[in-house]
Coordinates of C-alpha atoms in Angstrom, one line a residue:
X1 CA 1.9 -32.4 -3.3
X2 CA 3.4 -29.1 -4.5
X3 CA 1.0 -27.5 -3.9
X4 CA 1.1 -28.3 0.1
X5 CA 4.6 -27.8 0.6
X6 CA 4.2 -24.4 -0.6
X7 CA 1.5 -24.3 2.7
X8 CA 3.3 -25.6 5.2
X9 CA 4.6 -22.0 6.8
X10 CA 7.7 -24.0 9.3
X11 CA 10.7 -23.9 7.3
X12 CA 11.6 -26.2 9.1
X13 CA 8.9 -28.9 9.3
X14 CA 8.5 -28.4 5.3
X15 CA 12.4 -29.2 4.3
X16 CA 11.8 -32.5 6.8
X17 CA 8.3 -32.6 5.6
X18 CA 10.5 -33.0 2.0
X19 CA 13.4 -34.6 2.8
X20 CA 10.5 -38.1 4.4
X21 CA 9.1 -37.9 1.2
X22 CA 11.8 -37.8 -1.4
X23 CA 14.0 -40.7 0.9
X24 CA 10.6 -43.0 0.9
X25 CA 10.4 -42.6 -3.3
X26 CA 14.3 -42.6 -3.3
X27 CA 13.7 -46.3 -1.0
X28 CA 11.2 -47.5 -2.6
X29 CA 12.8 -47.0 -6.1
X30 CA 16.0 -48.5 -4.4
X31 CA 14.1 -51.8 -3.2
X32 CA 12.7 -52.0 -6.5
X33 CA 16.1 -51.6 -7.8
X34 CA 17.8 -55.0 -5.4
X35 CA 14.4 -57.2 -5.5
X36 CA 14.9 -58.1 -9.2
X37 CA 19.0 -57.2 -9.5
X38 CA 20.9 -60.4 -10.0
X39 CA 23.4 -61.2 -8.2
X40 CA 21.4 -59.2 -4.7
X41 CA 25.5 -58.3 -3.9
X42 CA 26.7 -55.2 -1.0
X43 CA 27.5 -53.3 -3.6
X44 CA 23.9 -53.5 -4.7
X45 CA 22.6 -52.7 -1.4
X46 CA 25.1 -49.2 -0.9
X47 CA 24.1 -48.5 -3.8
X48 CA 20.3 -48.7 -2.4
X49 CA 21.2 -46.6 0.6
X50 CA 23.5 -43.9 -0.8
X51 CA 20.5 -43.3 -3.1
X52 CA 18.0 -43.1 0.0
X53 CA 20.0 -40.2 1.4
X54 CA 21.4 -38.7 -1.6
X55 CA 17.3 -38.0 -1.9
X56 CA 16.6 -37.2 2.1
X57 CA 20.0 -34.1 0.7
X58 CA 17.6 -33.5 -2.1
X59 CA 14.5 -33.3 -0.4
X60 CA 16.0 -31.2 2.4
X61 CA 16.9 -28.2 1.0
X62 CA 14.6 -28.4 -2.0
X63 CA 11.7 -27.8 1.0
X64 CA 14.1 -25.3 2.2
X65 CA 13.0 -22.9 -0.4
X66 CA 10.8 -23.9 -2.4
X67 CA 7.7 -21.2 -0.6
X68 CA 10.3 -18.6 -0.8
X69 CA 11.0 -19.3 -4.6
X70 CA 7.0 -19.9 -5.1
X71 CA 6.9 -16.9 -3.0
X72 CA 8.8 -14.8 -5.0
X73 CA 7.2 -16.0 -8.2
X74 CA 3.8 -14.7 -6.7
X75 CA 4.5 -11.2 -6.0
X76 CA 5.5 -10.4 -10.3
X77 CA 2.6 -10.7 -10.4
X78 CA -0.2 -8.2 -11.0
X79 CA -0.6 -6.6 -7.9
X80 CA -5.1 -7.6 -7.6
X81 CA -4.6 -10.6 -8.0
X82 CA -2.3 -12.9 -5.9
X83 CA -5.0 -15.6 -5.4
X84 CA -6.4 -15.5 -8.6
X85 CA -9.4 -13.4 -8.6
X86 CA -10.3 -10.9 -11.9
X87 CA -10.1 -7.4 -10.6
X88 CA -13.3 -5.6 -11.6
X89 CA -13.6 -3.1 -14.0
X90 CA -14.0 1.1 -14.1
X91 CA -16.4 0.8 -10.6
X92 CA -18.3 -1.6 -8.7
X93 CA -20.5 -1.3 -5.7
X94 CA -19.3 -2.3 -1.8
X95 CA -21.9 -2.1 1.1
X96 CA -20.1 -0.9 5.3
X97 CA -20.1 -3.7 6.8
X98 CA -19.0 -2.5 9.5
X99 CA -17.9 0.8 10.9
X100 CA -15.8 0.6 13.5
X101 CA -14.5 3.9 15.9
X102 CA -10.5 3.3 15.8
X103 CA -9.2 6.5 18.0
X104 CA -11.5 10.3 18.3
X105 CA -10.4 10.8 14.7
X106 CA -10.0 7.3 12.8
X107 CA -13.0 5.3 12.0
X108 CA -13.2 2.1 10.1
X109 CA -15.2 1.1 7.6
X110 CA -15.0 -2.2 6.0
X111 CA -16.5 -3.1 3.0
X112 CA -17.9 -5.9 0.9
X113 CA -20.0 -6.2 -2.3
X114 CA -22.7 -6.0 -2.7
X115 CA -23.2 -8.9 -5.4
X116 CA -21.8 -10.9 -3.1
X117 CA -19.5 -11.9 -5.4
X118 CA -15.7 -12.2 -4.5
X119 CA -13.0 -9.5 -5.2
X120 CA -8.7 -9.6 -5.8
X121 CA -6.5 -10.0 -3.1
X122 CA -4.1 -6.9 -2.7
X123 CA -0.7 -6.2 -2.2
X124 CA -0.2 -4.6 1.4
X125 CA 0.6 -0.4 1.4
X126 CA -2.5 -0.3 -1.4
X127 CA -5.1 2.0 -2.0
X128 CA -8.5 2.0 -2.3
X129 CA -11.0 4.3 -5.2
X130 CA -13.8 5.4 -3.8
X131 CA -16.7 7.8 -5.1
X132 CA -19.1 9.4 -2.8
X133 CA -22.1 10.9 -3.9
X134 CA -22.2 14.2 -1.1
X135 CA -25.1 16.1 -1.6
X136 CA -24.7 20.4 -2.5
X137 CA -21.4 18.7 -4.4
X138 CA -22.0 19.9 -8.1
X139 CA -20.6 16.6 -9.4
X140 CA -18.8 13.1 -7.2
X141 CA -16.5 13.7 -5.4
X142 CA -14.1 11.2 -5.5
X143 CA -10.8 10.7 -2.6
X144 CA -8.1 7.8 -2.0
X145 CA -7.3 5.6 1.2
X146 CA -5.2 3.4 2.2
X147 CA -6.3 -0.2 2.9
X148 CA -6.4 -0.8 6.4
X149 CA -6.5 -4.2 7.2
X150 CA -4.4 -7.7 5.4
X151 CA -5.9 -11.3 5.0
X152 CA -5.3 -14.3 3.9
X153 CA -8.4 -15.1 2.7
X154 CA -9.6 -11.8 0.7
X155 CA -12.8 -11.2 2.1
X156 CA -13.3 -7.5 2.6
X157 CA -12.3 -4.1 2.1
X158 CA -10.5 -2.5 4.9
X159 CA -10.7 1.3 4.5
X160 CA -9.9 3.8 8.4
X161 CA -10.3 7.4 7.2
X162 CA -9.5 10.3 9.3
X163 CA -11.9 13.8 10.2
X164 CA -10.8 15.9 9.2
X165 CA -10.8 19.4 9.9
X166 CA -10.7 22.5 8.8
X167 CA -7.3 24.6 8.1
X168 CA -6.4 26.6 11.4
X169 CA -6.0 30.4 10.3
X170 CA -8.5 29.9 7.5
X171 CA -12.3 30.9 6.2
X172 CA -12.9 27.8 4.2
X173 CA -14.5 24.1 5.2
X174 CA -13.8 20.9 6.8
X175 CA -12.6 18.3 4.0
X176 CA -15.7 17.6 3.2
X177 CA -15.8 13.2 2.8
X178 CA -14.1 12.4 5.5
X179 CA -16.8 14.7 7.3
X180 CA -19.4 13.3 5.1
X181 CA -17.1 9.2 5.7
X182 CA -18.3 10.0 9.7
X183 CA -21.3 11.4 9.9
X184 CA -23.3 10.2 7.0
X185 CA -22.2 6.7 6.1
X186 CA -23.3 3.5 8.3
X187 CA -23.3 0.2 8.3
X188 CA -25.4 -0.4 5.0
X189 CA -24.4 2.1 3.3
X190 CA -23.3 1.3 -0.1
X191 CA -19.9 3.1 -1.9
X192 CA -18.6 2.9 -5.4
X193 CA -14.9 1.4 -5.6
X194 CA -11.9 1.5 -8.1
X195 CA -10.0 -1.7 -7.8
X196 CA -6.8 -1.8 -4.9
X197 CA -4.7 0.3 -6.9
X198 CA -0.6 2.2 -5.8
X199 CA 3.1 1.1 -6.0
X200 CA 3.3 2.0 -2.3
X201 CA 3.8 -2.0 -1.8
X202 CA 6.4 -4.1 0.1
X203 CA 8.6 -7.6 -0.8
X204 CA 7.7 -8.9 2.0
X205 CA 9.8 -11.9 0.6
X206 CA 13.3 -9.8 0.2
X207 CA 15.1 -10.3 3.3
X208 CA 16.3 -7.2 4.1
X209 CA 15.2 -5.2 7.2
X210 CA 12.2 -3.2 7.2
X211 CA 11.4 -0.3 9.3
X212 CA 8.0 1.8 9.1
X213 CA 7.8 4.8 10.4
X214 CA 4.4 7.0 10.2
X215 CA 2.3 9.4 12.3
X216 CA -1.2 10.3 12.2
X217 CA -3.1 8.2 10.4
X218 CA -0.3 7.5 8.3
X219 CA -0.2 4.1 10.0
X220 CA -3.1 2.9 8.3
X221 CA -1.0 1.1 5.0
X222 CA 1.3 0.4 7.8
X223 CA -0.6 -2.0 9.2
X224 CA -1.8 -4.0 6.7
X225 CA 2.4 -4.1 5.8
X226 CA 3.2 -6.3 9.4
X227 CA -0.1 -8.2 8.6
X228 CA 1.8 -9.5 5.8
X229 CA 5.6 -9.8 5.9
X230 CA 4.5 -11.4 10.2
X231 CA 2.0 -13.9 8.0
X232 CA 4.2 -14.7 5.3
X233 CA 7.2 -13.8 6.1
X234 CA 7.9 -13.7 9.6
X235 CA 11.7 -14.4 10.0
X236 CA 12.1 -11.3 9.0
X237 CA 13.2 -8.3 11.2
X238 CA 10.7 -5.6 10.8
X239 CA 10.3 -2.2 13.7
X240 CA 6.5 -1.1 14.0
X241 CA 7.5 3.1 14.4
X242 CA 4.6 5.7 15.0
X243 CA 3.9 8.4 16.5
X244 CA 1.1 10.2 17.9
X245 CA 0.1 13.0 19.7
X246 CA -1.6 11.5 22.7
X247 CA -3.8 8.0 23.8
X248 CA -7.1 9.3 22.7
X249 CA -5.0 9.4 18.9
X250 CA -3.9 6.5 18.8
X251 CA -5.3 4.1 16.9
X252 CA -4.8 0.2 16.7
X253 CA -2.5 0.0 19.5
X254 CA -3.8 -3.5 20.4
X255 CA -3.9 -4.6 16.8
X256 CA -0.7 -3.8 16.3
X257 CA 0.5 -5.8 19.8
X258 CA -0.7 -8.7 18.8
X259 CA 1.2 -8.8 15.7
X260 CA 4.3 -8.6 18.2
X261 CA 3.0 -11.1 20.5
X262 CA 2.9 -13.4 17.8
X263 CA 5.5 -12.5 16.1
X264 CA 9.3 -12.2 18.0
X265 CA 11.2 -10.5 15.2
X266 CA 9.1 -7.0 15.6
X267 CA 9.6 -5.3 17.4
X268 CA 7.4 -1.9 18.3
X269 CA 8.4 1.7 19.5
X270 CA 5.0 3.9 20.3
X271 CA 6.5 7.8 20.3
X272 CA 3.2 10.4 22.6
X273 CA 4.3 14.1 21.3
X274 CA 2.1 15.1 24.0
X275 CA 1.2 12.1 26.8
X276 CA -1.4 12.4 29.2
X277 CA -0.6 10.5 33.2
X278 CA -2.7 7.8 32.0
X279 CA -0.6 6.6 29.3
X280 CA 1.5 6.3 31.0
X281 CA 2.9 2.1 29.8
X282 CA 1.6 2.8 26.8
X283 CA 4.4 4.9 24.5
X284 CA 8.0 3.9 25.1
X285 CA 9.5 7.6 24.4
X286 CA 8.0 11.5 24.4
X287 CA 8.9 13.5 21.8
X288 CA 8.7 13.1 17.6
X289 CA 9.6 10.2 15.5
X290 CA 12.9 11.7 13.7
X291 CA 16.1 10.1 12.5
X292 CA 17.8 10.3 16.3
X293 CA 15.6 8.1 17.1
X294 CA 15.5 5.8 14.1
X295 CA 19.4 6.0 15.2
X296 CA 19.2 4.6 18.4
X297 CA 16.0 1.6 17.2
X298 CA 17.8 0.8 14.2
X299 CA 20.4 0.0 11.5
X300 CA 20.5 1.4 8.8
X301 CA 21.1 -1.6 6.4
X302 CA 17.3 -1.8 5.8
X303 CA 14.7 -1.3 3.8
X304 CA 12.4 2.4 5.0
X305 CA 8.7 3.0 4.7
X306 CA 7.0 6.6 5.4
X307 CA 3.3 7.9 6.1
X308 CA 2.5 10.9 7.6
X309 CA 2.0 14.0 7.3
X310 CA 4.4 15.8 4.5
X311 CA 7.0 17.9 7.1
X312 CA 7.2 14.9 8.9
X313 CA 8.4 12.5 6.5
X314 CA 10.0 15.6 4.3
X315 CA 11.9 15.5 8.1
X316 CA 12.8 11.4 7.2
X317 CA 13.8 11.4 4.2
X318 CA 16.0 14.6 4.7
X319 CA 17.7 12.9 7.8
X320 CA 17.2 9.4 6.0
X321 CA 20.3 10.3 3.3
X322 CA 22.4 12.0 5.7
X323 CA 22.4 9.5 7.4
X324 CA 23.4 8.2 4.7
X325 CA 20.6 5.5 3.9
X326 CA 20.7 5.2 -0.2
X327 CA 17.8 6.4 -2.0
X328 CA 16.5 2.8 -3.2
X329 CA 16.2 1.3 0.6
X330 CA 13.5 4.8 1.0
X331 CA 9.6 4.9 -0.1
X332 CA 7.5 7.0 1.1
X333 CA 3.5 7.6 0.7
X334 CA 1.1 10.5 0.8
X335 CA -1.7 12.2 -0.6
X336 CA -0.9 15.9 -0.5
X337 CA 2.9 17.9 -1.4
X338 CA 4.5 19.1 0.9
X339 CA 5.5 22.5 1.2
X340 CA 8.9 23.6 -1.2
X341 CA 10.8 25.6 1.4
X342 CA 10.5 28.3 -0.5
X343 CA 8.2 30.0 -3.2
X344 CA 9.5 30.8 -6.3
X345 CA 9.0 33.6 -7.8
X346 CA 6.2 34.1 -10.0
X347 CA 6.7 32.6 -14.0
X348 CA 5.2 35.9 -16.5
X349 CA 3.0 34.2 -18.9
X350 CA 5.6 33.6 -22.1
X351 CA 1.1 34.2 -24.3
X352 CA 2.6 30.0 -25.0
X353 CA -1.0 28.0 -26.2
X354 CA -2.0 24.9 -27.7
X355 CA -6.0 23.4 -28.6
X356 CA -6.3 20.5 -27.2
X357 CA -9.2 18.3 -27.7
X358 CA -11.4 17.2 -24.8
X359 CA -12.5 13.5 -27.4
X360 CA -15.7 12.0 -24.7
X361 CA -17.0 15.5 -25.0
X362 CA -17.0 16.1 -27.9
X363 CA -14.7 20.1 -27.5
X364 CA -12.0 21.6 -28.8
X365 CA -10.4 24.6 -26.8
X366 CA -7.4 26.7 -26.9
X367 CA -6.1 26.8 -24.0
X368 CA -3.6 29.3 -22.7
X369 CA -0.5 29.3 -20.3
X370 CA -2.7 31.1 -17.4
X371 CA -5.2 27.9 -18.0
X372 CA -2.8 26.3 -15.9
X373 CA -2.9 22.1 -15.8
X374 CA -5.2 19.9 -18.3
X375 CA -7.3 19.4 -15.2
X376 CA -8.3 22.9 -13.6
X377 CA -8.9 23.8 -17.8
X378 CA -11.4 20.2 -18.0
X379 CA -12.6 22.2 -15.4
X380 CA -13.4 25.8 -15.7
X381 CA -15.0 25.1 -19.0
X382 CA -17.9 22.7 -17.5
X383 CA -16.0 18.8 -18.0
X384 CA -15.2 17.6 -14.9
X385 CA -12.9 14.1 -14.8
X386 CA -12.0 12.0 -11.7
X387 CA -9.3 13.3 -9.5
X388 CA -8.1 13.6 -6.4
X389 CA -5.3 14.7 -4.6
X390 CA -4.4 16.5 -8.0
X391 CA -0.3 16.5 -7.7
X392 CA 0.3 13.2 -9.6
X393 CA 0.6 10.8 -6.4
X394 CA -2.5 8.7 -6.8
X395 CA -2.6 8.2 -10.4
X396 CA -7.5 9.2 -10.0
X397 CA -7.0 11.5 -12.8
X398 CA -4.9 9.6 -15.4
X399 CA -6.0 9.3 -19.2
X400 CA -5.2 8.1 -22.3
X401 CA -3.4 10.8 -24.4
X402 CA -4.4 9.7 -28.2
X403 CA -1.9 12.5 -30.3
X404 CA 0.4 15.0 -29.0
X405 CA 3.0 15.5 -26.2
X406 CA 2.9 17.1 -22.4
X407 CA 4.4 18.5 -20.1
X408 CA 4.7 17.8 -16.3
X409 CA 4.9 20.8 -14.1
X410 CA 6.7 18.3 -11.3
X411 CA 8.3 15.1 -11.3
X412 CA 5.0 12.2 -11.3
X413 CA 4.9 10.2 -8.3
X414 CA 2.3 7.6 -9.5
X415 CA 2.7 5.0 -12.5
X416 CA 1.7 6.2 -15.4
X417 CA 1.6 3.7 -18.7
X418 CA 2.9 4.6 -21.5
X419 CA 0.2 7.0 -24.1
X420 CA -1.7 7.9 -20.5
X421 CA -1.3 11.7 -19.2
X422 CA -2.5 12.6 -15.0
X423 CA -4.0 15.7 -15.8
X424 CA -4.1 16.8 -13.0
X425 CA 0.1 18.1 -13.5
X426 CA 0.9 18.1 -16.8
X427 CA 0.0 21.5 -19.4
X428 CA 0.0 21.0 -23.6
X429 CA 3.7 21.3 -24.6
X430 CA 2.7 20.3 -28.4
X431 CA 0.4 23.1 -31.1
X432 CA -2.1 19.9 -30.3
X433 CA -3.1 17.6 -27.3
X434 CA -5.8 15.1 -28.1
X435 CA -7.4 14.0 -24.3
X436 CA -9.7 10.3 -24.1
X437 CA -12.0 12.6 -21.8

């Protein structure tokens, strides 16, 4: 009965249902009591009526708060077990069931498990780590992409990937993984993936207003967050702000508008930096999403979620701080670090060294400060552990630290369990380090 009550979305209907149910139970109990009471006085009837009224009030209040309490308890569990399905271990094969072009740069891939089994749900904002066997690459290419959809029943995972061109002015190849996905991966292709992960998560059951801000492909986790919040906490004030060059590069416009039409608390604002005449009516302002725009549209007493290019997010973080928004109310996601404002002077190696044991590979090597991070040191010695961001963000390179201590060149963003280490931004601190690689 309680599970059925929790499924009722409308709080007023849920409250009324609980009130009627409890009132019926109390009235029935009172009737039995009056039936066996001797003598049947007015006091007995008044007591029965009072019990029914109290039951109605208690039932109404219980129905009003029950689903929120249940939702809060659900959110405290592991991120990928929201619907009772256990996450798999390590890699699992997925088949591309559908491939959809969303914009000039972004294409979506719908993934279903090759074994036909169940897949665990995920929390809005999490990502999926995939492994690609790309011809010409010396080892599998591992990348992390945000999950861009959210459904009540998790039947597939959707990854929406931007084709990354070669950087202007540099003699380097375009994005290996993204171009392979766009050009070579088709319906029926098989891709290996790890369970959903990540700490960039929206707690949909909070009451504080939430502002989702993105540009470019940064829109992908925001779609997931907007859908989840609209479905599970439709009364929560929600803003969706997105920046794009023009309509050709604006993905998911109709999808977001459909969410907004069903949820009046969701307010949408699109900002085009170089709109075309044919884009008229599809955007609300010209320019860029910045704090000056936010101050016109939203309240600072909100949670802010940012995803986009590093300069875009750094500018917003600085602006929100100047606006007085507490740091604990600002969340951001990126898979590359923002460039430093100025390069610090080079530090000459101090001659530090350490013995590094790669336990699984059976190699014991001497690391020196000039060898860089533990990931770079491993690769230089033909040991190829998995990695993706090389910036301490995604957590792909995490491994067990069996002995010794390490130090981080910069504060990691990814969550690190006790006894583990992110090798992409760390180096030995003790004279001997043993890694489970």
